[in-house]
Each structure stands twice: as structure tokens, then as C-alpha cells.
Tab-separated table of C-alpha atoms in Angstrom:
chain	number	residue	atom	x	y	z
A	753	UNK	CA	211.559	107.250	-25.287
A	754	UNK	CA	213.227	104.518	-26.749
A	755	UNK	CA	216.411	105.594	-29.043
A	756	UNK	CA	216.297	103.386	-32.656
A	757	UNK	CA	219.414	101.349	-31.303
A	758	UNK	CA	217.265	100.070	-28.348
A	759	UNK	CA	214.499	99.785	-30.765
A	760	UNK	CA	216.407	97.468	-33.066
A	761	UNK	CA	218.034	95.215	-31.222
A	762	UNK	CA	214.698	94.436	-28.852
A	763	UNK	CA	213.499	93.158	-32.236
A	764	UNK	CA	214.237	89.104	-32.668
A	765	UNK	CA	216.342	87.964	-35.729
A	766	UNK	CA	212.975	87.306	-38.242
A	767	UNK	CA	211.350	90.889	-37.042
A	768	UNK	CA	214.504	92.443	-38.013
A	769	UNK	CA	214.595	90.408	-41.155
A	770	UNK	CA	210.778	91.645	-41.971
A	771	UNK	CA	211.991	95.351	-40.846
A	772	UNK	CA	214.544	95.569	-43.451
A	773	UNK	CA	212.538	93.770	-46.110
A	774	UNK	CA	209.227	96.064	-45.457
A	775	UNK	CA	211.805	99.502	-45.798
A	776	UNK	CA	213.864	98.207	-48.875
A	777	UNK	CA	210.769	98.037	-50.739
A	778	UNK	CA	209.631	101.253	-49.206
A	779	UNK	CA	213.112	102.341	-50.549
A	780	UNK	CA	212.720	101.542	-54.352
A	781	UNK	CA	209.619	103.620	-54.318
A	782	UNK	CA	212.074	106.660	-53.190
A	783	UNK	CA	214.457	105.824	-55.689
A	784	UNK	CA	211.187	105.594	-58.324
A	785	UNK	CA	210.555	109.442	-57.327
A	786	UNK	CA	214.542	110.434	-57.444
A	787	UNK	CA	215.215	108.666	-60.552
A	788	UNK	CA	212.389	109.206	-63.282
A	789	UNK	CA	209.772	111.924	-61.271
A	790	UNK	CA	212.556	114.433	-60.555
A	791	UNK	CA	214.507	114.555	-63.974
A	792	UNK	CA	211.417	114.462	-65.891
A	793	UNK	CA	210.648	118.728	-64.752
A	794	UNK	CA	213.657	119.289	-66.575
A	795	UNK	CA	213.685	117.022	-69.546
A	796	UNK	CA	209.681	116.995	-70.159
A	797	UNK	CA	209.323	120.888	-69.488
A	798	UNK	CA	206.513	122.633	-67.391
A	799	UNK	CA	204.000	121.611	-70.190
A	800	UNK	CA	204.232	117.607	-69.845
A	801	UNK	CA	206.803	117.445	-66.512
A	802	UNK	CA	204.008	119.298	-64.669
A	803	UNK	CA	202.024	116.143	-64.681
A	804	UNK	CA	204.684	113.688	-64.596
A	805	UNK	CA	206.243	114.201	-61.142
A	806	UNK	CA	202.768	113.856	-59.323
A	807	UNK	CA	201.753	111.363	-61.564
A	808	UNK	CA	205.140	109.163	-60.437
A	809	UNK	CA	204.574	110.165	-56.731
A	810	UNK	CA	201.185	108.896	-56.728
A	811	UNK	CA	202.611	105.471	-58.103
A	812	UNK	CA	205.706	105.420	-55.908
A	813	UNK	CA	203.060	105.951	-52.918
A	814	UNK	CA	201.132	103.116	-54.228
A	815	UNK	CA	204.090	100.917	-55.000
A	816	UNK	CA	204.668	101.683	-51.368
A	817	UNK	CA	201.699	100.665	-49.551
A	818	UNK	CA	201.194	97.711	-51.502
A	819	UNK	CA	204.370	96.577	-50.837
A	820	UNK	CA	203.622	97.022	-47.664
A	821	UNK	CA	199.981	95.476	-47.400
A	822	UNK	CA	201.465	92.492	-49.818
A	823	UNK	CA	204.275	91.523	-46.857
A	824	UNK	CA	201.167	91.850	-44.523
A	825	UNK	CA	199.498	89.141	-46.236
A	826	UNK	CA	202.223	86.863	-46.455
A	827	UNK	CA	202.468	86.911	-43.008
A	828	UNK	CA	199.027	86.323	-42.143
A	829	UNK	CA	198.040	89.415	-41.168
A	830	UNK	CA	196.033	90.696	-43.627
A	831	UNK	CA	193.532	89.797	-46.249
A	832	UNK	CA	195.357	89.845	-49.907
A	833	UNK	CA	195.075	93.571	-50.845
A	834	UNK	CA	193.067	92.795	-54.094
A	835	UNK	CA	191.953	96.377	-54.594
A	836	UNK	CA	195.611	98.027	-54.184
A	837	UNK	CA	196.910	95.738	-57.037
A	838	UNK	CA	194.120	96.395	-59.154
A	839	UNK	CA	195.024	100.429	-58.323
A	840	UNK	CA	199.009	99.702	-59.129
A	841	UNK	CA	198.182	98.217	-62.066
A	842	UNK	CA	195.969	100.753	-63.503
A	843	UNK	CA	197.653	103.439	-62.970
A	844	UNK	CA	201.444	101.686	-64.059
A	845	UNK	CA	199.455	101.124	-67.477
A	846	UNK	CA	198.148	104.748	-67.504
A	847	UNK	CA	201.496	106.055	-66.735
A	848	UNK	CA	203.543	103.446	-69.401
A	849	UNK	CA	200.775	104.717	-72.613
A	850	UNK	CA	201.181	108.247	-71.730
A	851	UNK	CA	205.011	107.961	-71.487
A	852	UNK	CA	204.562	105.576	-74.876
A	853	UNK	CA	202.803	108.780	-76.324
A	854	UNK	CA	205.141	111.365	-75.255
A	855	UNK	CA	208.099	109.464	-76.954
A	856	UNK	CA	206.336	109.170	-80.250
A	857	UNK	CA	204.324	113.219	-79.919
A	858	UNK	CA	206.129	114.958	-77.284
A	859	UNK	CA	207.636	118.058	-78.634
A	860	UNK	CA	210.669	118.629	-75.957
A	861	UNK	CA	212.875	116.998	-78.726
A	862	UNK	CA	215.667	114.066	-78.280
A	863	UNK	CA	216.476	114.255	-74.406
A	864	UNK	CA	212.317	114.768	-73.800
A	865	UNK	CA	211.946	112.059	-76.025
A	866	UNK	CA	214.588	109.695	-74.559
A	867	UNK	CA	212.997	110.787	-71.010
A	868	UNK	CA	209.639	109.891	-72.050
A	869	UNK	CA	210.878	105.947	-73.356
A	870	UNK	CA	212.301	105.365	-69.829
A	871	UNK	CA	209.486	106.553	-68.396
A	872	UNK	CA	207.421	104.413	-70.860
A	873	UNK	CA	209.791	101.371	-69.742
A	874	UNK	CA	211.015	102.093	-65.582
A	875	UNK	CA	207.419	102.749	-64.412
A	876	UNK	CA	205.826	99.260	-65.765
A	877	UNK	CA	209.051	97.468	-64.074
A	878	UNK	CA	208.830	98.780	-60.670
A	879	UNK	CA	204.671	98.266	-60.755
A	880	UNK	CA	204.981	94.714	-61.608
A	881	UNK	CA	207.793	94.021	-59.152
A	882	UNK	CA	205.608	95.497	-56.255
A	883	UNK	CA	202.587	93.134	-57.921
A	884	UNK	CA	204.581	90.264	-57.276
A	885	UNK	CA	204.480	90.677	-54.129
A	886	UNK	CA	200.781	90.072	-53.538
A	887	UNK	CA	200.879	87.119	-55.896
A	888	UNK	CA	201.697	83.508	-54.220
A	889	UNK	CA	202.706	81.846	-57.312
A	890	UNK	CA	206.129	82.953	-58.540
A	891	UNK	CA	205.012	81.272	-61.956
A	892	UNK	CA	202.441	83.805	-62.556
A	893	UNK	CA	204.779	87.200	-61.153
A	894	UNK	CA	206.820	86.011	-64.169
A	895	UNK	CA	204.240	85.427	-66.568
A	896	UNK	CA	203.659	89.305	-65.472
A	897	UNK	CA	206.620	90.199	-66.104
A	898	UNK	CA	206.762	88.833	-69.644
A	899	UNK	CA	202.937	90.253	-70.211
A	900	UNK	CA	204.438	93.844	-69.100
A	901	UNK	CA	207.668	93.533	-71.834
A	902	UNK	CA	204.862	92.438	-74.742
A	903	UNK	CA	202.699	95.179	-73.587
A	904	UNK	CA	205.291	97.704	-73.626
A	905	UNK	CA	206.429	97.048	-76.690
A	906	UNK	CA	203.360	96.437	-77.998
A	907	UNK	CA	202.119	100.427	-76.983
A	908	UNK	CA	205.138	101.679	-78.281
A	909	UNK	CA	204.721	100.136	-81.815
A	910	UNK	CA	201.205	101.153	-81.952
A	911	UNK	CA	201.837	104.785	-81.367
A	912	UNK	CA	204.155	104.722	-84.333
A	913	UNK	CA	208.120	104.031	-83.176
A	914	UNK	CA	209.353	101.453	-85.376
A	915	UNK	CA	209.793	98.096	-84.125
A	916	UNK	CA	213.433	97.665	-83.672
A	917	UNK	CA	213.351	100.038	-80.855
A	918	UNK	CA	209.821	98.611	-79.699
A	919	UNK	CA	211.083	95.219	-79.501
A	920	UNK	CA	214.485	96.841	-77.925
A	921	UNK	CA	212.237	98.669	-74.958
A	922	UNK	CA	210.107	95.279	-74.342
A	923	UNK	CA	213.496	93.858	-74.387
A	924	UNK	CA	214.682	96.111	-71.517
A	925	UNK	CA	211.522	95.944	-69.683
A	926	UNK	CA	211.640	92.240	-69.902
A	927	UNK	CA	214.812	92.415	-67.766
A	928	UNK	CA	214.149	95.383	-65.599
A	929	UNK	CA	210.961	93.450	-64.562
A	930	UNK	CA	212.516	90.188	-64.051
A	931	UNK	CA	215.275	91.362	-62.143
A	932	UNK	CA	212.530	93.094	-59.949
A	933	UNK	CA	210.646	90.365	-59.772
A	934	UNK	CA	213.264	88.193	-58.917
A	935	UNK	CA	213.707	90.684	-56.195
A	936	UNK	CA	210.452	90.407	-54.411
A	937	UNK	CA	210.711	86.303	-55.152
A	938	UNK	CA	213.414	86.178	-52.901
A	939	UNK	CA	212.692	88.309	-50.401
A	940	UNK	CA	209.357	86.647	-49.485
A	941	UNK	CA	210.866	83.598	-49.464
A	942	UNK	CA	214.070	84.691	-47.358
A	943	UNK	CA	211.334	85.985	-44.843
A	944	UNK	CA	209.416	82.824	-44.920
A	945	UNK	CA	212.167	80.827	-44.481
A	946	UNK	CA	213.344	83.133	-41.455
A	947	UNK	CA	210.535	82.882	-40.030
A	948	UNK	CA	210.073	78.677	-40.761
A	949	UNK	CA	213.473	78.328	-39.280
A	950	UNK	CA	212.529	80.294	-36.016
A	951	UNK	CA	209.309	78.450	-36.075
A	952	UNK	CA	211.609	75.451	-35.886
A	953	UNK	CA	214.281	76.317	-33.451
A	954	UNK	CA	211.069	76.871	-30.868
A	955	UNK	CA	209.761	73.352	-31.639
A	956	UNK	CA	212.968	72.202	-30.951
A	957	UNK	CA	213.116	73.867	-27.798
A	958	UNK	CA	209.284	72.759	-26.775
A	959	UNK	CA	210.464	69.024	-27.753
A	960	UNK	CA	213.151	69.471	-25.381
A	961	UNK	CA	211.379	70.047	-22.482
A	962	UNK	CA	208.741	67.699	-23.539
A	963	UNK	CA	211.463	64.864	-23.414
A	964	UNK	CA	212.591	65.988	-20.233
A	965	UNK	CA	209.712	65.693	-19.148
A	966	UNK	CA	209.126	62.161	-20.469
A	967	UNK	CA	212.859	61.017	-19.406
A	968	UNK	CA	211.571	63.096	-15.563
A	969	UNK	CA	208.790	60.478	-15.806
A	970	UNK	CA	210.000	57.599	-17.072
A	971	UNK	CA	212.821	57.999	-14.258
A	972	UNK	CA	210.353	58.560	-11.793
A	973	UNK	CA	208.295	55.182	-12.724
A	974	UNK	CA	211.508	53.554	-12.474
A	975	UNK	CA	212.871	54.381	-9.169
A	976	UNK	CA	209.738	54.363	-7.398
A	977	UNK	CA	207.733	51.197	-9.075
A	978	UNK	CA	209.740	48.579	-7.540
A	979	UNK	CA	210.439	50.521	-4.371
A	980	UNK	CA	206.811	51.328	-3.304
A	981	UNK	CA	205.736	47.481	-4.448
A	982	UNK	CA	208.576	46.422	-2.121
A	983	UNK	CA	207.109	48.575	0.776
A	984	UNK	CA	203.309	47.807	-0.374
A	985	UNK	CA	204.876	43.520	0.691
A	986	UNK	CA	206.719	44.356	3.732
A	987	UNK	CA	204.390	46.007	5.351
A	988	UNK	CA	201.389	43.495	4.389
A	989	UNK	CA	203.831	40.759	5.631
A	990	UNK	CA	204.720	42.991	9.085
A	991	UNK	CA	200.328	43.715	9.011
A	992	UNK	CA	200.290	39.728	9.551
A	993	UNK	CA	202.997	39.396	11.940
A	994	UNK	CA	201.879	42.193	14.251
A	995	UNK	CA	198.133	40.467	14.162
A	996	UNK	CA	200.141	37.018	15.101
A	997	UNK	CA	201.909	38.963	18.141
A	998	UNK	CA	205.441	38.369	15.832
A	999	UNK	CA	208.325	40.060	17.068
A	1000	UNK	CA	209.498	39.637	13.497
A	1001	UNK	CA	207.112	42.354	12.255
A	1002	UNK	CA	209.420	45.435	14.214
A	1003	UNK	CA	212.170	44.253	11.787
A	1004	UNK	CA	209.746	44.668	8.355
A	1005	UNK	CA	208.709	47.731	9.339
A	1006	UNK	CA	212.156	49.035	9.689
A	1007	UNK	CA	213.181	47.580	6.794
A	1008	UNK	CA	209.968	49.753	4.679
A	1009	UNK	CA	211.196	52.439	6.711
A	1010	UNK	CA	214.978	51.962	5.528
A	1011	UNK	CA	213.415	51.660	1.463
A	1012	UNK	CA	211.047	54.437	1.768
A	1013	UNK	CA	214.335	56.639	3.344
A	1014	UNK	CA	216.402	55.034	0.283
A	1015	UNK	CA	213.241	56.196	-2.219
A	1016	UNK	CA	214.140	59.579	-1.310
A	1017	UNK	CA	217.405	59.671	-2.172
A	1018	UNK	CA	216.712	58.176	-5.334
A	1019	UNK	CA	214.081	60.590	-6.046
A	1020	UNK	CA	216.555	64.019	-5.150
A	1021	UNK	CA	219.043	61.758	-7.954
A	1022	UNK	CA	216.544	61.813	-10.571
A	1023	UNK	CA	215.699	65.501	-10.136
A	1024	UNK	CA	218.958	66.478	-10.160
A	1025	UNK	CA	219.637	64.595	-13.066
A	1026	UNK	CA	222.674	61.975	-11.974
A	1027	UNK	CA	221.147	58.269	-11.326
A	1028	UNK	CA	222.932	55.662	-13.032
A	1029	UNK	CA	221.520	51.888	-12.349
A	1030	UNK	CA	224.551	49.618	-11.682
A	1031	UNK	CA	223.677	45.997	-13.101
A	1032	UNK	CA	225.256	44.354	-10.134
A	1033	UNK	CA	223.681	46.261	-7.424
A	1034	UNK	CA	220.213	45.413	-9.156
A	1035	UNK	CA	220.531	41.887	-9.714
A	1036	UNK	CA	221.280	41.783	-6.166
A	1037	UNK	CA	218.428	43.539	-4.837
A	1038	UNK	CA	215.934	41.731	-7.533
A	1039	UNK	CA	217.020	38.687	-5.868
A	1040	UNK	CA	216.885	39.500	-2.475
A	1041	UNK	CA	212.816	41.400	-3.040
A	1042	UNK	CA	211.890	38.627	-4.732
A	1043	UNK	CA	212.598	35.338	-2.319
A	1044	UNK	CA	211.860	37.734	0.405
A	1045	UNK	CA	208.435	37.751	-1.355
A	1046	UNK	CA	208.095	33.742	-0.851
A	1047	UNK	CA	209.623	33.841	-4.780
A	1048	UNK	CA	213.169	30.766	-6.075
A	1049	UNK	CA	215.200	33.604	-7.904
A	1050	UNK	CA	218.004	32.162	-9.293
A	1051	UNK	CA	220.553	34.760	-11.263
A	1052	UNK	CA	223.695	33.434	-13.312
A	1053	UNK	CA	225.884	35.027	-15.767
A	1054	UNK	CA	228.621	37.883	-15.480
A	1055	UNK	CA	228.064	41.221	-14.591
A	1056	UNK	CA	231.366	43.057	-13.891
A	1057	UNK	CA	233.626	44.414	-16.834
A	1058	UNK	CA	230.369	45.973	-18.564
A	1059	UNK	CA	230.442	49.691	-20.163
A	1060	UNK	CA	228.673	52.112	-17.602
A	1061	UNK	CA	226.015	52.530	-20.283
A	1062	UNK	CA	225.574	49.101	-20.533
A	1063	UNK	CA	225.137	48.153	-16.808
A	1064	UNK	CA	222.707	51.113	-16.329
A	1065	UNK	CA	220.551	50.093	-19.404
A	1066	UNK	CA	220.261	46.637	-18.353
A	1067	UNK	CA	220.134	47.390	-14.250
A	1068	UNK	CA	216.659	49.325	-15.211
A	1069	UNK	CA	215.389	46.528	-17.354
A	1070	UNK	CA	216.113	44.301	-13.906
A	1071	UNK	CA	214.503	46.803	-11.756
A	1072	UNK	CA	211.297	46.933	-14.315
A	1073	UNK	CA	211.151	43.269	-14.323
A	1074	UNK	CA	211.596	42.445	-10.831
A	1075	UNK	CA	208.669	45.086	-10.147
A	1076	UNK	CA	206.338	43.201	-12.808
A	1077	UNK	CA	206.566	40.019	-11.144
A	1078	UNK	CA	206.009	41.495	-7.708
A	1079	UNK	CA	202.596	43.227	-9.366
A	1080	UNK	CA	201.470	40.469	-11.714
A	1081	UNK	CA	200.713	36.673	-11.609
A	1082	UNK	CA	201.557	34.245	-8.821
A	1083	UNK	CA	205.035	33.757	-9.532
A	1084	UNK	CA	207.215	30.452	-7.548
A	1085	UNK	CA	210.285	31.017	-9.565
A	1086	UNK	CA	212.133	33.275	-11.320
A	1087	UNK	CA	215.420	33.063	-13.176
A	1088	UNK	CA	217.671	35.754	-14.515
A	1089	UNK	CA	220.708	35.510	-16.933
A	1090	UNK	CA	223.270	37.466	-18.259
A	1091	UNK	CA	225.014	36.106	-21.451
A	1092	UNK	CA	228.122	38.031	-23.276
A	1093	UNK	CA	228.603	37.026	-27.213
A	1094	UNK	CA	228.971	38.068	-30.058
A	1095	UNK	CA	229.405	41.555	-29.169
A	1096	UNK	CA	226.321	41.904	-27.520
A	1097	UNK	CA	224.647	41.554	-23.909
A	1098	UNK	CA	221.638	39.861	-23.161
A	1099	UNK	CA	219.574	39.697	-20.324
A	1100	UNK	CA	216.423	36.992	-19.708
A	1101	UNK	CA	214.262	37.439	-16.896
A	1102	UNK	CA	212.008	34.702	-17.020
A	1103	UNK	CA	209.422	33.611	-14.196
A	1104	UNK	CA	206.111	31.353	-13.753
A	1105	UNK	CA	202.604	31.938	-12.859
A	1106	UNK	CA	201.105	33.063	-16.289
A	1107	UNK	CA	198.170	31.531	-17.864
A	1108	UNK	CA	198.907	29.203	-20.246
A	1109	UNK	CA	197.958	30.854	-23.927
A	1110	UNK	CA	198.620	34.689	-22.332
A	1111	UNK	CA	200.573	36.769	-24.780
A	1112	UNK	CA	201.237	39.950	-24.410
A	1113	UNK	CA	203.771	42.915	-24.290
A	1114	UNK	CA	203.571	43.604	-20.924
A	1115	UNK	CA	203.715	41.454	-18.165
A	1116	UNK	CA	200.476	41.556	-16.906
A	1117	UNK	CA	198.676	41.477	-20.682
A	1118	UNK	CA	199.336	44.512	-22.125
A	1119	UNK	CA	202.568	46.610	-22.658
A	1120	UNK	CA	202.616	49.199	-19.759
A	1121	UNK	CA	204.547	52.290	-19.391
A	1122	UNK	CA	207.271	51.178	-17.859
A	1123	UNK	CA	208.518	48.647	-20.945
A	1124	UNK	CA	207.585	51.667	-22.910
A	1125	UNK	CA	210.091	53.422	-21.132
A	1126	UNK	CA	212.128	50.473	-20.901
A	1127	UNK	CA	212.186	50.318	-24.626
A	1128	UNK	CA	212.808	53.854	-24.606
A	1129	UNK	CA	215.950	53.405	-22.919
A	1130	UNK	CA	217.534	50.779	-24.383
A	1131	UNK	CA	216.941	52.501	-28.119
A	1132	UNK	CA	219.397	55.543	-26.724
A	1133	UNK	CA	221.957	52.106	-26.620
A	1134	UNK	CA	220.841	50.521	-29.720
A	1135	UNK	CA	219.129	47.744	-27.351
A	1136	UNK	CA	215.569	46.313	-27.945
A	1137	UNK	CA	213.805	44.437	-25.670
A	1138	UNK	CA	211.387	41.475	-25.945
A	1139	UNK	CA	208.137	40.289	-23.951
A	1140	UNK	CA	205.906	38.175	-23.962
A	1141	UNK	CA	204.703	34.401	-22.771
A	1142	UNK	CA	206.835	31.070	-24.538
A	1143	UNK	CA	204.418	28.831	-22.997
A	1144	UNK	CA	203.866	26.395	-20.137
A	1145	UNK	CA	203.010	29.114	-17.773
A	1146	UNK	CA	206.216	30.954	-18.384
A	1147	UNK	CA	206.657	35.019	-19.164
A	1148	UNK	CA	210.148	36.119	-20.498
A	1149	UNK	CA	211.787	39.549	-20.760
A	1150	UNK	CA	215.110	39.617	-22.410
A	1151	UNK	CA	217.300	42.496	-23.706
A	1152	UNK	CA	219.660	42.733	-25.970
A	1153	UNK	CA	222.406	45.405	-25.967
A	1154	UNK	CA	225.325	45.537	-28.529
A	1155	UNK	CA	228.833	46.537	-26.638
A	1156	UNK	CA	230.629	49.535	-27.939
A	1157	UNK	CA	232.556	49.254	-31.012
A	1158	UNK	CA	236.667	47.911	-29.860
A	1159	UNK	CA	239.380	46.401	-31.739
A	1160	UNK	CA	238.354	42.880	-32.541
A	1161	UNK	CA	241.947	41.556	-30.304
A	1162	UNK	CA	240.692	43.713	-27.291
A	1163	UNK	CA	237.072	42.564	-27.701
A	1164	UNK	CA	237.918	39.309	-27.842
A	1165	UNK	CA	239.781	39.104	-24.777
A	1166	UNK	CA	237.162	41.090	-22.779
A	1167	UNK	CA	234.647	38.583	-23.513
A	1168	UNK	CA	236.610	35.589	-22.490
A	1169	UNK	CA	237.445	36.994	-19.397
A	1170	UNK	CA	233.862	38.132	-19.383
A	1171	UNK	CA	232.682	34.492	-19.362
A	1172	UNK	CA	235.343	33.670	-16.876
A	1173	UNK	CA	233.429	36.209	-14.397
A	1174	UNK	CA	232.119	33.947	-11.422
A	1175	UNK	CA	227.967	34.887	-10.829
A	1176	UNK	CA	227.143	37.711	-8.222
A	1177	UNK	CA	226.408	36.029	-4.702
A	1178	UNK	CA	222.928	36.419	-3.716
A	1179	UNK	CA	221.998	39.284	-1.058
A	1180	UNK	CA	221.424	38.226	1.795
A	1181	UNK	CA	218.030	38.257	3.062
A	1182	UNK	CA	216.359	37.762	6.376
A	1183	UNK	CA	213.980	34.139	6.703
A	1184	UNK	CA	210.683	35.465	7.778
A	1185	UNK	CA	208.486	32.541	8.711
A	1186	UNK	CA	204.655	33.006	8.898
């Protein structure tokens, strides 16, 4: 058996939230029975009090329930208890007249009259607090509230005390029912927003993982693309050579066997979480893929002295490109540059082999994943990135990256020495004639 420490704290933070709202209200229906049931056996006498205390227990054990069945609803749980407000109600107004009449007929004298008035004025308060409850609108709880002060004083007048002191008890009910009703207001909406802000720190949490997921992916698309593209070439190319009796084709097939051994690797990085793309080390392999493929890629511009984030942002967008042409068109040439100004990096990979009057946001006429991804990417850097055809048979990609923020001297200097930068040599690649 569990002790009520274990019990509590295996609740989560809106459970114990609901816990402690459910038993406060459970509480003011005890402190309904202490305060006016009890004292009235003593102040009302055997004659009247005989009735009283039951008649208060009965409405504390209402109040009660329907507090209880009212939280229910707001939850979703239950259907709105309809019938147990309809009960409350009743028997508050029974309870309120008869108290109204003992005030004005009782004959216990001052303290059973006095008794009698708070009775007259307490009851209606805590029946209309534990009404609001089961009412959605807090508008209308008030407009309760004020309905119980006018009837109060309205019962109490009519059975003959004079109005000063009628007006003075609707007075006092008017605040002992707001500040009940204000009461239940709050609570409901301290649970709801408990409970919204749970609600929300678990959509958080399932957005997490679903971007992991997506950034898993993406990564995946990335690394693998250009690689199994590369390895789809070779071994078509070694296919032909072996047919031809080529001694040449041993050497492609070792080279798809030294990608598809680097593929792994790259695959264990992305699951664990570390790869970087280094701009340099791309360019260089776009290069040496593509005229290996029969493809003039010409690459100009600097590419040292670049922020980490920077280089990796742009290496992918190389990596993405280089794998497009590979897929798409007939390409003969392809040119890539890498301009620093301004504060900001741009790369342009632009190649031939596109039908004249093809537009599109993708390379091969419509936007794939991997620019989505691409796109994806360069947002986390404040890049965007541009496709499309300009004509003549030609298909450009270009991103734009701004640099991070430096003192305008140091900036200044960076990119000067940036434009200084010699281009990367190209990789050196083995002639493979058919």
C-alpha cells in the first residue's frame, strides 16, 4: 500500500494542481458546516437549530459534489452536471428565505436573530460560488452573483426588515459572493492554464524529436545523395571497361569501393551527431566527381578564412549541387564561384544542359528535398538560396550567407585578405579514356 507521500509525488505538476483545487473546494463546504451549521444549535435553539444543521449539511454535501462534478467537466470528463446546479440552487434559495424568515419571526431574540441574517446571507454566497463553477462564462457567474445580493435583499425586505439593513445584507452578499466567485474564476483558469502549459511543454518536446528527425534526414540525403550517384557513375564507367577487357576498370571499382567505405563513415558522423562540411574539401571533391564524369568544372574564388558555420553551410549547398548535376540534364560545363563583399558570402554553381525556357526550383524542374533541406540549412545562418534557369541552356544555384557581425576595422581587413586568397587547386583526378 502506497503511503500519501508516494501517492503525491507520483502525481505530475497539473494532477497535483487539480488535487489541491478539487479538496479546497471540498474544504469550504467543511468550513460551510463548522461555521454557520454548528453555531446555529446554540443560537437558533432545538426548535429552529434542529432543522438548520441538516439542512446546511445537505447543502455543504451538495456544494461538494458539484464542485466536484463542475472541475470534472472542465476537464472533459464529464457532461456539465445540469441537474446538480439546478439542486444547489434550489435548495441555497430554500435555505436563504427560511433564514430571511427566521430573522424577521424567529423568537430566539437578538443573537437568534443575528444568526438567522448570516445564515440568510453565508448560505446564498457559498451556493453561487460552487455554481460558478459549472458555468463557462465568468460574465454570467457574476451576473449570479449580483442576482443573489438583489435577491437577498430583496427576501429580506419583503418579510418586513427595513431596508437599510436589507440593502446592507445584499450589500454583504454582493461581496461574499464575488469574492467567492472570484475564487472559483481563478482556480479554473489556474488549472486550465496548468494544464495548457503542460500541453505545451509536450508539443515542444514532440517538435523536438520531429526536427531531429527532419535534421537525421536531411543529413542523411546529404551525405549519401552525392556519394551513391558517384558510385551509381563509377561503376557504370568500370561496367564498360570490364566489357572492353580495360584494365582501367580494377581501378573504378576500387575507387566505388574506397566511396562506399568513406559513406560509412559519414553515415556513423551523422548519427552521432558531429559532421561539419568543410567548403574547401567540397569544392575539391565537386570538381574532381564532376570532370571525372566527362563534365569542364571550373571553381574560382576564396575559400579559406571563412567562419566554421559558414564553410559548412555553403560545403552542403556544393555537395547538393554537384549531386543535381550528376542526376539531371546533360551537363558539359560547370562553374562554381565564391565571392566575399559586403559582409556576405556567395556561392554560384552554375552549369549547362537545361532546356531552354525550363524554370524551376529544383534542378531537374521542381524543388526537391534536398534544396528544401538546403534552404533549411542556410535559414539556421540567415542564408537563402536561389534556383532556377537564366536562360540559354544555363541552371544557377547561388547562396548567399551574411558573415558574423565584427568590428567594421577587423571586417574590413578580413575581406581584403579574403580576396587576396589564391583559388583551391583542383583534385586531382585519374584520365579514364573509353
Amino acid at each position: 500500500m502506497r503511503t500519501p507521500g508516494v501517492w503525491w509525488r507520483g502525481k505530475s505538476t497539473p494532477a497535483k494542481v487539480e488535487t489541491y483545487t478539487r479538496w479546497s473546494f471540498h474544504f469550504f463546504a467543511l468550513i460551510e458546516i463548522a461555521t454557520i451549521g454548528l453555531p446555529a444549535i446554540g443560537q437558533l435553539g432545538s426548535r429552529f437549530g434542529g432543522w438548520t444543521l441538516p439542512a446546511v449539511c445537505v447543502h455543504g454535501v451538495l456544494y461538494a459534489v458539484t464542485a466536484s462534478r463542475a472541475l470534472d467537466w472542465t476537464r472533459g470528463t464529464r457532461d456539465q452536471p445540469v441537474r446538480l446546479l439546478w439542486a444547489l440552487g434550489t435548495v441555497t434559495a430554500l435555505i436563504a428565505v427560511g433564514g430571511a424568515v427566521l430573522t424577521e419571526h424567529g423568537s430566539g431574540g437578538a443573537d437568534a436573530e443575528s444568526t438567522a441574517a448570516v445564515l440568510s446571507v453565508t448560505v446564498p454566497a457559498f451556493g453561487v460560488g460552487a455554481i460558478a463553477l459549472g458555468i463557462r462564462d465568468w460574465r454570467r457567474a457574476y451576473a449570479l452573483a449580483a442576482g443573489a445580493a438583489v435577491g437577498v435583499a430583496g427576501v429580506l425586505f419583503l418579510v418586513g426588515i427595513p431596508v437599510y439593513a436589507a440593502l446592507g445584507a445584499g450589500a454583504a452578499e454582493l461581496f461574499m459572493a464575488g469574492v467567492l466567485v472570484a475564487t472559483s474564476v481563478l482556480s479554473l483558469w489556474l488549472l486550465n492554464t496548468v494544464y495548457a502549459l503542460d500541453d505545451a511543454r509536450e508539443t515542444r518536446a514532440r517538435l523536438a524529436v520531429a526536427e531531429e528527425r527532419l535534421r537525421f534526414g536531411r543529413d542523411l540525403h546529404d551525405v549519401m545523395g552525392r556519394n551513391l550517384a558517384v558510385i551509381a557513375l563509377k561503376s557504370e564507367l568500370a561496367v564498360q571497361l570490364a566489357r572492353r577487357g580495360r584494365p582501367e576498370a580494377v581501378e573504378q571499382m576500387i575507387e566505388v569501393q574506397r566511396i562506399a567505405q568513406e559513406s560509412q563513415r559519414e553515415v556513423r558522423e551523422v548519427v552521432r551527431g558531429y559532421r561539419e562540411a568543410d567548403l574547401g574539401t567540397e569544392l575539391a571533391g565537386a570538381q574532381g566527381v564532376l570532370t571525372a564524369a566527362g563534365i569542364d568544372c571550373e571553381v574560382s574564388g576564396p575559400v579559406t578564412g571563412l567562419p566554421a558555420q559558414v564553410q559548412s553551410a555553403l560545403g552542403w549547398v556544393v555537395r547538393e549541387a554537384a549531386t543535381n548535376v550528376l542526376r539531371h540534364g546533360d551537363a558539359g560545363r560547370c562553374s562554381v564561384s565564391v565571392r566575399v563583399a559586403e559582409g556576405r558570402v556567395t556561392l554560384s554553381v552554375e552549369n549547362d544542359g537545361v532546356p531552354v525556357g525550363e524554370s524551376s526550383g529544383g534542378s531537374d524542374g521542381e524543388p526537391g528535398s534536398g534544396l528544401v533541406g538546403l534552404r533549411e540549412r542556410l535559414r539556421e545562418v540567415g542564408g537563402v538560396l536561389r534556383a532556377g534557369a537564366v536562360g540559354g541552356g544555363l541552371f544557377r544555384l547561388s547562396a548567399e550567407v551574411p558573415l558574423p557581425v565584427a568590428p567594421a576595422a577587423d571586417l574590413s581587413e578580413r575581406g581584403a585578405e579574403l580576396r587576396r586568397l589564391p583559388a583551391p587547386a583542383p583534385a586531382p583526378v585519374s584520365e579514364v579514356t573509353s
